[in-house]
Amino acid sequence: MKKLINDPKNVVSESVQGFGLAHPDLVSIHPDPLFISRKQTKSNKVGLVSGGGSGHEPLHAGYVGFGMLDAAVPGAVFTSPTPDAIIPATLAADSGAGVLQIVKNYTGDVLNFEMAAEMATAEGVQVSTVLVNDDVAVEDSLYTAGRRGVGGTVLVEKIAGAAAERGDDLEQVTAIAQRVNDNVRTMGVALSACTVPHAGVPSFELADDEIEIGIGIHGEPGRHRIPMEAADGIADRLLEPVLTDLNLSAGESVLLFVNGMGGTPLSELYIVYRRASQLLAERGFTIERSLVGNYITALEMQGCSISVLRLDQELTELWDAPVHTAALRWGV
Amino acid sequence: MKKLINDPKNVVSESVQGFGLAHPDLVSIHPDPLFISRKQTKSNKVGLVSGGGSGHEPLHAGYVGFGMLDAAVPGAVFTSPTPDAIIPATLAADSGAGVLQIVKNYTGDVLNFEMAAEMATAEGVQVSTVLVNDDVAVEDSLYTAGRRGVGGTVLVEKIAGAAAERGDDLEQVTAIAQRVNDNVRTMGVALSACTVPHAGVPSFELADDEIEIGIGIHGEPGRHRIPMEAADGIADRLLEPVLTDLNLSAGESVLLFVNGMGGTPLSELYIVYRRASQLLAERGFTIERSLVGNYITALEMQGCSISVLRLDQELTELWDAPVHTAALRWGV
């Protein structure tokens, strides 16, 4: 596996340095302990902090900026960041109105953010936490008790960020983030494995004619392996459990999010979107908003995930609200 | 090679259908002959048309919309579209002020757009053409006489699109597009090959420890193959010929564009950006603007390209002007 890297042990720090050099108007880089903070801040706005293992870019640093996150904490590749980095990020995100931690439900992340929340609280910062657990594929997994946090995380960060930007207080922003999480479901597929730089070998093996349905974003196992099949069939396999679990009623409006795992061409994501969109229409659901692209990845893994978010008028307005980050931008 | 597709012969049409379903506010899809047109048009604006083989997404359909293209014509994968599709696209793009064709310099594209321009002219549309040929890697190549059009195409489309949107006439928009092309240079690298869906086998072979410097966006040969090396060295190998050819003077301002070929994680593109940014600073150039991501790709190829555009005040203002397309959006 060839990678555009220098020393494997500097992958995260050099990538974050490059990110800071490319987006000096948006972010400040704090090298040790490593976190990214938003440059343009305002006082008395609820701060949003997220983080987790690296390798899922643009998540989370790519979502730091106006209308989304105030700080992001990247761990080593596929490894939770530690409290010594989460604490200063949380303090940096606080402008007097408290901080919401958005945490993907992985055991390491949950423990480390919890510890950091306690320490930040001890320093006088009000902290609340929302765990994202939108993955319908598996109930418990290699790295989690309960469901994993995957594609829905991007939607939680965007919509909660908009709530904070309009002036909601910590309780309100937390409730909005929780409402997004409660109304989004996701399932993914891997066509190929990915290789963690310092490991140097693929995280798992998939035969040439095999795919893994229900994969996580770290290459951890999903529901089952099946022979390779056509995109439409794969889209159905991902979307059905999502819809069943979300328990949508005909006539409801949704946001449809087809996410690339990093190594799949955009053209293929649109082929998946096409089928998912047809299936939603057949069931009588209205796609009010869409998102298609590589927004939460697993290094160079080939594959995708499909997320469906049940929309109401307020969530739609918050989704539409202006955002200016490296990876998601509109209205400004 | 596993792909998220159905029948290989429907890859382009299904992907474009999905694109239309995902972005109904931005584009209309014309299925036969296949082209994409902008939904919100205004009269007496110079129209911009581009197109070329598919497989480079989001180019070109992803750039149809406010402040950029009025129509895009996708050919089969890595195959020029034919005049029967380029002609109606050109007519659709005309709102009374003429049409600029932005054509990447590949023999098939040049011939087919030329023929379409003649036919559209015969129908009373004023047509001008700018050939993009920013690739410094090779002088002639498998598919070209002269240099190939690669990453610079995105910058030409954005900046010329802004000129058209502000009300420049056809001569002025053409001159702006030509100025961007004259001031941008690009070079790319491949770490892996890509597989055209209907071919089913990789376009070329690269050994596990080998990379191709100066690769085109169709997997056509570049300058030379070398053993795999660190990202910083690769960045230097790409950037040096770009800077030499561009003949920048210290103190000049540039836009630095690190583009992914489709299969390389964003985190690695930022590692390349980091080194390129350092090298530009060492030489006394100012990076005024940046772009990092998968904007002109070669299916799932792993690798990247580096483009440098010499900026002046007008080009910077046009770059900053609002744009609303599926793949590039700001200010609106």
Coordinates of N, CA and C in Angstrom, one line a residue, chain A residues 138-300:
Chain A
V138 N -24.9 -2.9 13.5 CA -24.6 -3.9 14.5 C -25.0 -3.2 15.9
E139 N -25.3 -4.0 16.8 CA -25.8 -3.5 18.1 C -24.5 -3.2 19.0
D140 N -23.7 -4.2 19.2 CA -22.4 -4.0 19.8 C -21.3 -4.3 18.8
S141 N -20.2 -3.8 19.0 CA -19.1 -4.1 18.0 C -17.8 -4.2 18.6
L142 N -16.8 -4.3 17.8 CA -15.4 -4.4 18.2 C -15.0 -3.3 19.2
Y143 N -15.5 -2.1 18.9 CA -15.0 -0.9 19.6 C -16.1 -0.2 20.4
T144 N -17.3 -0.8 20.4 CA -18.4 -0.1 21.1 C -19.3 -1.0 21.9
A145 N -19.9 -0.4 22.9 CA -21.1 -0.9 23.5 C -22.2 -0.2 22.9
G146 N -23.2 -0.8 22.3 CA -24.2 -0.1 21.6 C -23.8 0.2 20.2
R147 N -24.6 1.0 19.5 CA -24.4 1.3 18.1 C -23.2 2.3 17.9
R148 N -22.6 2.2 16.8 CA -21.5 3.1 16.4 C -22.0 4.4 15.9
G149 N -21.2 5.4 16.0 CA -21.5 6.7 15.4 C -20.8 6.8 14.1
V150 N -21.6 7.1 13.1 CA -21.0 7.1 11.7 C -21.5 8.4 11.0
G151 N -22.1 8.2 9.8 CA -22.4 9.3 8.9 C -23.3 10.4 9.6
G152 N -24.2 10.0 10.5 CA -25.0 11.0 11.1 C -24.3 12.0 11.9
T153 N -23.0 11.7 12.3 CA -22.2 12.7 13.0 C -22.1 14.0 12.2
V154 N -21.9 14.0 10.9 CA -21.8 15.2 10.1 C -23.1 16.0 10.2
L155 N -24.2 15.4 10.2 CA -25.5 16.1 10.2 C -25.7 16.7 11.6
V156 N -25.3 15.9 12.7 CA -25.4 16.5 14.0 C -24.6 17.7 14.2
E157 N -23.4 17.6 13.7 CA -22.4 18.8 13.8 C -23.0 20.0 13.1
K158 N -23.5 19.8 11.9 CA -24.0 20.9 11.1 C -25.2 21.6 11.7
I159 N -26.1 20.8 12.1 CA -27.4 21.3 12.6 C -27.3 21.9 14.0
A160 N -26.5 21.2 14.9 CA -26.3 21.8 16.2 C -25.5 23.0 16.1
G161 N -24.5 23.0 15.2 CA -23.7 24.2 15.0 C -24.6 25.4 14.6
A162 N -25.5 25.2 13.7 CA -26.4 26.3 13.3 C -27.3 26.8 14.5
A163 N -27.7 25.8 15.3 CA -28.5 26.2 16.5 C -27.7 27.1 17.5
A164 N -26.4 26.7 17.6 CA -25.5 27.5 18.5 C -25.3 28.9 17.9
E165 N -25.2 28.9 16.6 CA -24.9 30.2 15.9 C -26.1 31.2 16.0
R166 N -27.3 30.6 16.0 CA -28.4 31.5 16.1 C -28.7 32.0 17.5
G167 N -27.9 31.4 18.5 CA -28.0 32.0 19.8 C -28.7 31.1 20.8
D168 N -29.0 29.8 20.4 CA -29.6 28.9 21.4 C -28.7 28.7 22.6
D169 N -29.3 28.4 23.8 CA -28.4 28.1 24.9 C -28.0 26.7 25.0
L170 N -27.2 26.3 25.9 CA -26.5 25.0 25.9 C -27.6 23.9 26.0
E171 N -28.6 24.1 26.7 CA -29.7 23.1 26.9 C -30.4 22.9 25.5
Q172 N -30.6 24.0 24.8 CA -31.3 24.0 23.5 C -30.5 23.3 22.5
V173 N -29.2 23.7 22.4 CA -28.3 23.2 21.4 C -28.1 21.7 21.6
T174 N -28.0 21.3 22.9 CA -27.9 19.9 23.2 C -29.2 19.1 22.8
A175 N -30.3 19.7 23.0 CA -31.6 19.0 22.6 C -31.7 18.9 21.1
I176 N -31.2 19.9 20.4 CA -31.2 19.8 18.9 C -30.3 18.7 18.4
A177 N -29.1 18.7 19.0 CA -28.1 17.6 18.6 C -28.7 16.3 18.9
Q178 N -29.3 16.1 20.0 CA -29.9 14.8 20.4 C -31.1 14.5 19.4
R179 N -31.8 15.5 19.0 CA -33.0 15.3 18.1 C -32.5 14.8 16.8
V180 N -31.4 15.4 16.3 CA -30.8 14.9 15.0 C -30.4 13.5 15.2
N181 N -29.6 13.2 16.2 CA -29.2 11.8 16.4 C -30.4 10.8 16.5
D182 N -31.4 11.2 17.2 CA -32.6 10.4 17.3 C -33.3 10.1 16.0
N183 N -33.1 11.0 15.1 CA -33.8 10.9 13.8 C -33.0 10.5 12.6
V184 N -31.8 10.1 12.8 CA -30.9 9.7 11.7 C -30.4 8.3 11.9
R185 N -30.4 7.5 10.8 CA -29.9 6.2 10.8 C -29.0 6.0 9.6
T186 N -28.0 5.1 9.7 CA -27.0 4.9 8.7 C -26.6 3.5 8.5
M187 N -26.2 3.1 7.3 CA -25.6 1.8 7.2 C -24.6 1.9 6.0
G188 N -23.4 1.2 6.1 CA -22.4 1.3 5.2 C -21.9 -0.1 4.6
V189 N -21.2 0.0 3.5 CA -20.6 -1.1 2.8 C -19.2 -0.9 2.5
A190 N -18.3 -1.9 2.6 CA -16.9 -1.8 2.1 C -16.7 -2.7 1.0
L191 N -16.1 -2.2 -0.1 CA -15.7 -3.0 -1.2 C -14.2 -3.4 -1.1
S192 N -13.5 -2.6 -0.3 CA -12.1 -2.9 0.0 C -11.7 -2.5 1.4
A193 N -10.6 -3.0 1.9 CA -10.1 -2.6 3.2 C -9.4 -1.3 3.1
C194 N -8.9 -0.8 4.3 CA -8.0 0.3 4.3 C -6.8 -0.1 5.1
T195 N -5.7 0.7 5.0 CA -4.5 0.4 5.6 C -4.1 1.6 6.5
V196 N -4.0 1.3 7.8 CA -3.5 2.3 8.8 C -2.0 2.5 8.6
P197 N -1.6 3.7 8.4 CA -0.2 4.0 8.0 C 0.9 3.3 8.8
H198 N 0.7 3.3 10.2 CA 1.8 2.7 11.0 C 1.7 1.2 11.1
A199 N 0.5 0.7 10.6 CA 0.4 -0.8 10.5 C 1.0 -1.3 9.2
G200 N 0.7 -0.6 8.1 CA 1.3 -1.0 6.9 C 0.6 -2.1 6.1
V201 N -0.3 -2.8 6.8 CA -1.1 -3.8 6.1 C -2.6 -3.6 6.3
P202 N -3.4 -4.0 5.3 CA -4.8 -3.8 5.4 C -5.4 -4.3 6.7
S203 N -6.4 -3.5 7.2 CA -7.0 -3.9 8.5 C -7.8 -5.2 8.4
F204 N -8.2 -5.6 7.2 CA -8.9 -6.9 7.1 C -8.7 -7.3 5.6
E205 N -9.2 -8.5 5.3 CA -9.1 -9.0 3.9 C -10.5 -9.2 3.4
L206 N -10.7 -8.7 2.1 CA -11.9 -9.0 1.4 C -11.5 -9.7 0.1
A207 N -12.1 -10.7 -0.2 CA -11.8 -11.4 -1.5 C -12.2 -10.5 -2.7
D208 N -11.7 -10.9 -3.9 CA -12.0 -10.0 -5.0 C -13.5 -10.0 -5.4
D209 N -14.2 -11.0 -4.9 CA -15.6 -11.0 -5.3 C -16.5 -10.8 -4.1
E210 N -16.0 -10.2 -3.0 CA -16.7 -10.2 -1.8 C -16.8 -8.7 -1.3
I211 N -17.9 -8.4 -0.6 CA -18.1 -7.1 0.0 C -18.6 -7.3 1.4
E212 N -18.4 -6.3 2.3 CA -18.8 -6.4 3.6 C -19.9 -5.4 3.9
I213 N -21.1 -5.9 4.2 CA -22.3 -5.1 4.5 C -22.3 -4.7 6.0
G214 N -22.5 -3.4 6.2 CA -22.7 -3.0 7.6 C -21.3 -2.7 8.2
I215 N -20.3 -2.4 7.4 CA -19.0 -2.1 7.9 C -19.0 -0.9 8.7
G216 N -18.0 -0.8 9.7 CA -17.8 0.4 10.4 C -16.8 1.3 9.7
I217 N -16.5 2.5 10.3 CA -15.5 3.4 9.6 C -14.1 3.1 10.0
H218 N -13.8 2.0 10.7 CA -12.5 1.6 11.0 C -12.1 0.3 10.4
G219 N -13.0 -0.2 9.5 CA -12.7 -1.5 8.9 C -13.1 -2.6 9.9
E220 N -13.8 -2.2 11.0 CA -14.3 -3.3 11.9 C -15.5 -4.0 11.3
P221 N -15.7 -5.3 11.7 CA -16.7 -6.1 11.0 C -18.1 -5.5 11.0
G222 N -18.8 -5.9 10.0 CA -20.2 -5.4 9.8 C -21.2 -6.6 10.1
R223 N -22.2 -6.6 9.3 CA -23.2 -7.7 9.5 C -22.8 -9.0 8.9
H224 N -22.4 -8.9 7.6 CA -22.1 -10.2 6.9 C -21.3 -9.8 5.6
R225 N -20.6 -10.8 5.1 CA -20.0 -10.7 3.8 C -20.8 -11.4 2.8
I226 N -20.9 -10.8 1.6 CA -21.7 -11.4 0.6 C -20.9 -11.3 -0.7
P227 N -21.3 -12.0 -1.7 CA -20.6 -11.9 -3.0 C -20.9 -10.5 -3.6
M228 N -20.0 -9.9 -4.3 CA -20.2 -8.6 -4.9 C -21.5 -8.7 -5.8
E229 N -22.2 -7.5 -5.7 CA -23.4 -7.5 -6.6 C -23.5 -6.0 -7.1
A230 N -24.6 -5.8 -7.9 CA -24.8 -4.5 -8.5 C -25.1 -3.5 -7.5
A231 N -24.8 -2.2 -7.9 CA -25.0 -1.1 -7.0 C -26.4 -0.9 -6.5
D232 N -27.4 -1.2 -7.4 CA -28.8 -1.0 -6.9 C -29.1 -2.0 -5.8
G233 N -28.7 -3.2 -5.9 CA -28.9 -4.2 -4.9 C -28.2 -3.8 -3.6
I234 N -27.0 -3.3 -3.7 CA -26.3 -2.9 -2.5 C -27.0 -1.7 -1.8
A235 N -27.5 -0.8 -2.7 CA -28.2 0.4 -2.1 C -29.4 -0.1 -1.3
D236 N -30.2 -1.1 -1.9 CA -31.3 -1.6 -1.2 C -30.9 -2.3 0.1
R237 N -29.9 -3.0 0.1 CA -29.4 -3.7 1.3 C -29.1 -2.7 2.4
L238 N -28.5 -1.5 2.1 CA -28.2 -0.5 3.1 C -29.4 0.3 3.5
L239 N -30.2 0.6 2.6 CA -31.3 1.5 2.9 C -32.5 0.8 3.6
E240 N -32.8 -0.4 3.3 CA -33.9 -1.1 4.0 C -33.8 -1.1 5.5
P241 N -32.7 -1.6 6.0 CA -32.6 -1.6 7.5 C -32.6 -0.1 8.1
V242 N -32.1 0.8 7.3 CA -32.2 2.2 7.8 C -33.6 2.7 7.9
L243 N -34.4 2.4 6.9 CA -35.8 2.8 6.9 C -36.6 2.1 7.9
T244 N -36.4 0.8 8.0 CA -37.1 0.0 9.0 C -36.8 0.6 10.4
D245 N -35.6 0.8 10.7 CA -35.2 1.3 12.0 C -35.7 2.7 12.3
L246 N -35.8 3.5 11.3 CA -36.2 4.9 11.4 C -37.7 5.0 11.5
N247 N -38.4 3.9 11.0 CA -39.8 3.8 11.2 C -40.5 5.1 10.6
L248 N -40.2 5.4 9.4 CA -40.7 6.6 8.7 C -42.2 6.3 8.3
S249 N -43.0 7.3 8.3 CA -44.4 7.2 7.7 C -44.4 7.9 6.3
A250 N -45.2 7.3 5.4 CA -45.3 7.9 4.1 C -45.7 9.4 4.2
G251 N -45.0 10.2 3.3 CA -45.3 11.6 3.4 C -44.3 12.4 4.2
E252 N -43.5 11.7 5.0 CA -42.4 12.4 5.8 C -41.3 12.9 4.8
S253 N -40.6 14.0 5.3 CA -39.5 14.5 4.5 C -38.2 14.1 5.1
V254 N -37.2 13.9 4.3 CA -35.9 13.4 4.8 C -34.8 14.1 4.1
L255 N -33.6 14.0 4.7 CA -32.4 14.4 4.1 C -31.7 13.1 3.7
L256 N -31.3 12.9 2.5 CA -30.6 11.7 2.0 C -29.1 12.0 1.8
F257 N -28.3 11.2 2.5 CA -26.9 11.5 2.6 C -26.2 10.2 2.1
V258 N -25.5 10.3 0.9 CA -24.7 9.2 0.4 C -23.3 9.6 0.6
N259 N -22.6 8.9 1.5 CA -21.2 9.2 1.9 C -20.2 8.3 1.3
G260 N -19.1 8.8 0.8 CA -18.0 7.9 0.3 C -17.1 7.6 1.4
M261 N -16.5 6.4 1.4 CA -15.6 6.0 2.4 C -14.1 6.4 2.1
G262 N -13.9 7.1 1.0 CA -12.6 7.7 0.7 C -12.0 7.3 -0.6
G263 N -12.2 6.0 -1.0 CA -11.6 5.5 -2.2 C -12.5 5.3 -3.4
T264 N -13.8 5.6 -3.2 CA -14.8 5.4 -4.2 C -15.1 6.6 -5.0
P265 N -15.0 6.6 -6.3 CA -15.3 7.8 -7.1 C -16.6 8.3 -6.9
L266 N -16.7 9.7 -7.0 CA -18.0 10.4 -6.8 C -19.1 9.9 -7.8
S267 N -18.6 9.5 -9.0 CA -19.6 9.0 -10.0 C -20.4 7.8 -9.5
E268 N -19.7 6.9 -8.7 CA -20.3 5.8 -8.2 C -21.3 6.1 -7.0
L269 N -20.9 7.1 -6.2 CA -21.8 7.6 -5.2 C -23.1 8.1 -5.7
Y270 N -23.1 8.7 -6.9 CA -24.3 9.2 -7.5 C -25.1 8.0 -8.1
I271 N -24.5 7.0 -8.5 CA -25.2 5.8 -8.9 C -26.0 5.2 -7.7
V272 N -25.4 5.2 -6.5 CA -26.0 4.7 -5.3 C -27.1 5.7 -4.9
Y273 N -26.8 7.0 -5.0 CA -27.9 8.0 -4.7 C -29.1 7.8 -5.6
R274 N -28.9 7.5 -6.9 CA -30.0 7.4 -7.8 C -30.9 6.3 -7.3
R275 N -30.4 5.1 -6.9 CA -31.3 4.0 -6.5 C -31.9 4.4 -5.2
A276 N -31.2 4.9 -4.2 CA -31.7 5.2 -2.9 C -32.8 6.2 -3.1
S277 N -32.6 7.2 -4.0 CA -33.6 8.2 -4.2 C -34.9 7.6 -4.8
Q278 N -34.7 6.7 -5.7 CA -35.9 6.0 -6.3 C -36.7 5.2 -5.2
L279 N -35.9 4.5 -4.4 CA -36.6 3.7 -3.4 C -37.4 4.5 -2.4
L280 N -36.8 5.7 -2.0 CA -37.5 6.6 -1.1 C -38.8 7.1 -1.7
A281 N -38.7 7.4 -3.0 CA -39.9 7.9 -3.7 C -40.9 6.9 -3.8
E282 N -40.5 5.6 -4.1 CA -41.5 4.5 -4.1 C -42.3 4.4 -2.8
R283 N -41.6 4.6 -1.7 CA -42.2 4.5 -0.4 C -43.0 5.7 0.0
G284 N -43.0 6.7 -0.8 CA -43.8 7.9 -0.5 C -43.1 8.9 0.4
F285 N -41.7 8.8 0.5 CA -41.0 9.8 1.3 C -40.5 10.9 0.4
T286 N -40.4 12.1 0.9 CA -39.9 13.3 0.1 C -38.5 13.6 0.5
I287 N -37.6 13.6 -0.5 CA -36.3 14.0 -0.2 C -36.2 15.5 -0.3
E288 N -36.1 16.2 0.8 CA -36.1 17.6 0.9 C -34.6 18.2 0.7
R289 N -33.7 17.4 1.2 CA -32.3 17.9 1.1 C -31.4 16.7 0.8
S290 N -30.2 16.9 0.2 CA -29.3 15.8 -0.1 C -27.9 16.2 0.1
L291 N -27.1 15.2 0.4 CA -25.6 15.4 0.5 C -25.0 14.2 -0.1
V292 N -24.0 14.4 -1.0 CA -23.3 13.3 -1.7 C -21.8 13.7 -1.7
G293 N -21.0 12.8 -1.2 CA -19.6 13.1 -1.3 C -18.8 12.4 -0.1
N294 N -17.5 12.6 0.0 CA -16.7 12.0 1.0 C -16.7 12.9 2.2
Y295 N -17.6 12.7 3.2 CA -17.7 13.6 4.3 C -17.2 12.9 5.6
I296 N -17.3 11.6 5.7 CA -16.7 10.9 6.9 C -16.2 9.5 6.3
T297 N -14.9 9.4 6.3 CA -14.2 8.4 5.5 C -13.5 7.4 6.4
A298 N -13.0 6.4 5.8 CA -12.1 5.4 6.4 C -10.8 5.3 5.6
L299 N -10.0 6.3 5.6 CA -8.8 6.4 4.8 C -9.2 6.2 3.3
E300 N -8.5 5.2 2.7 CA -8.8 5.0 1.2 C -9.7 3.8 1.0

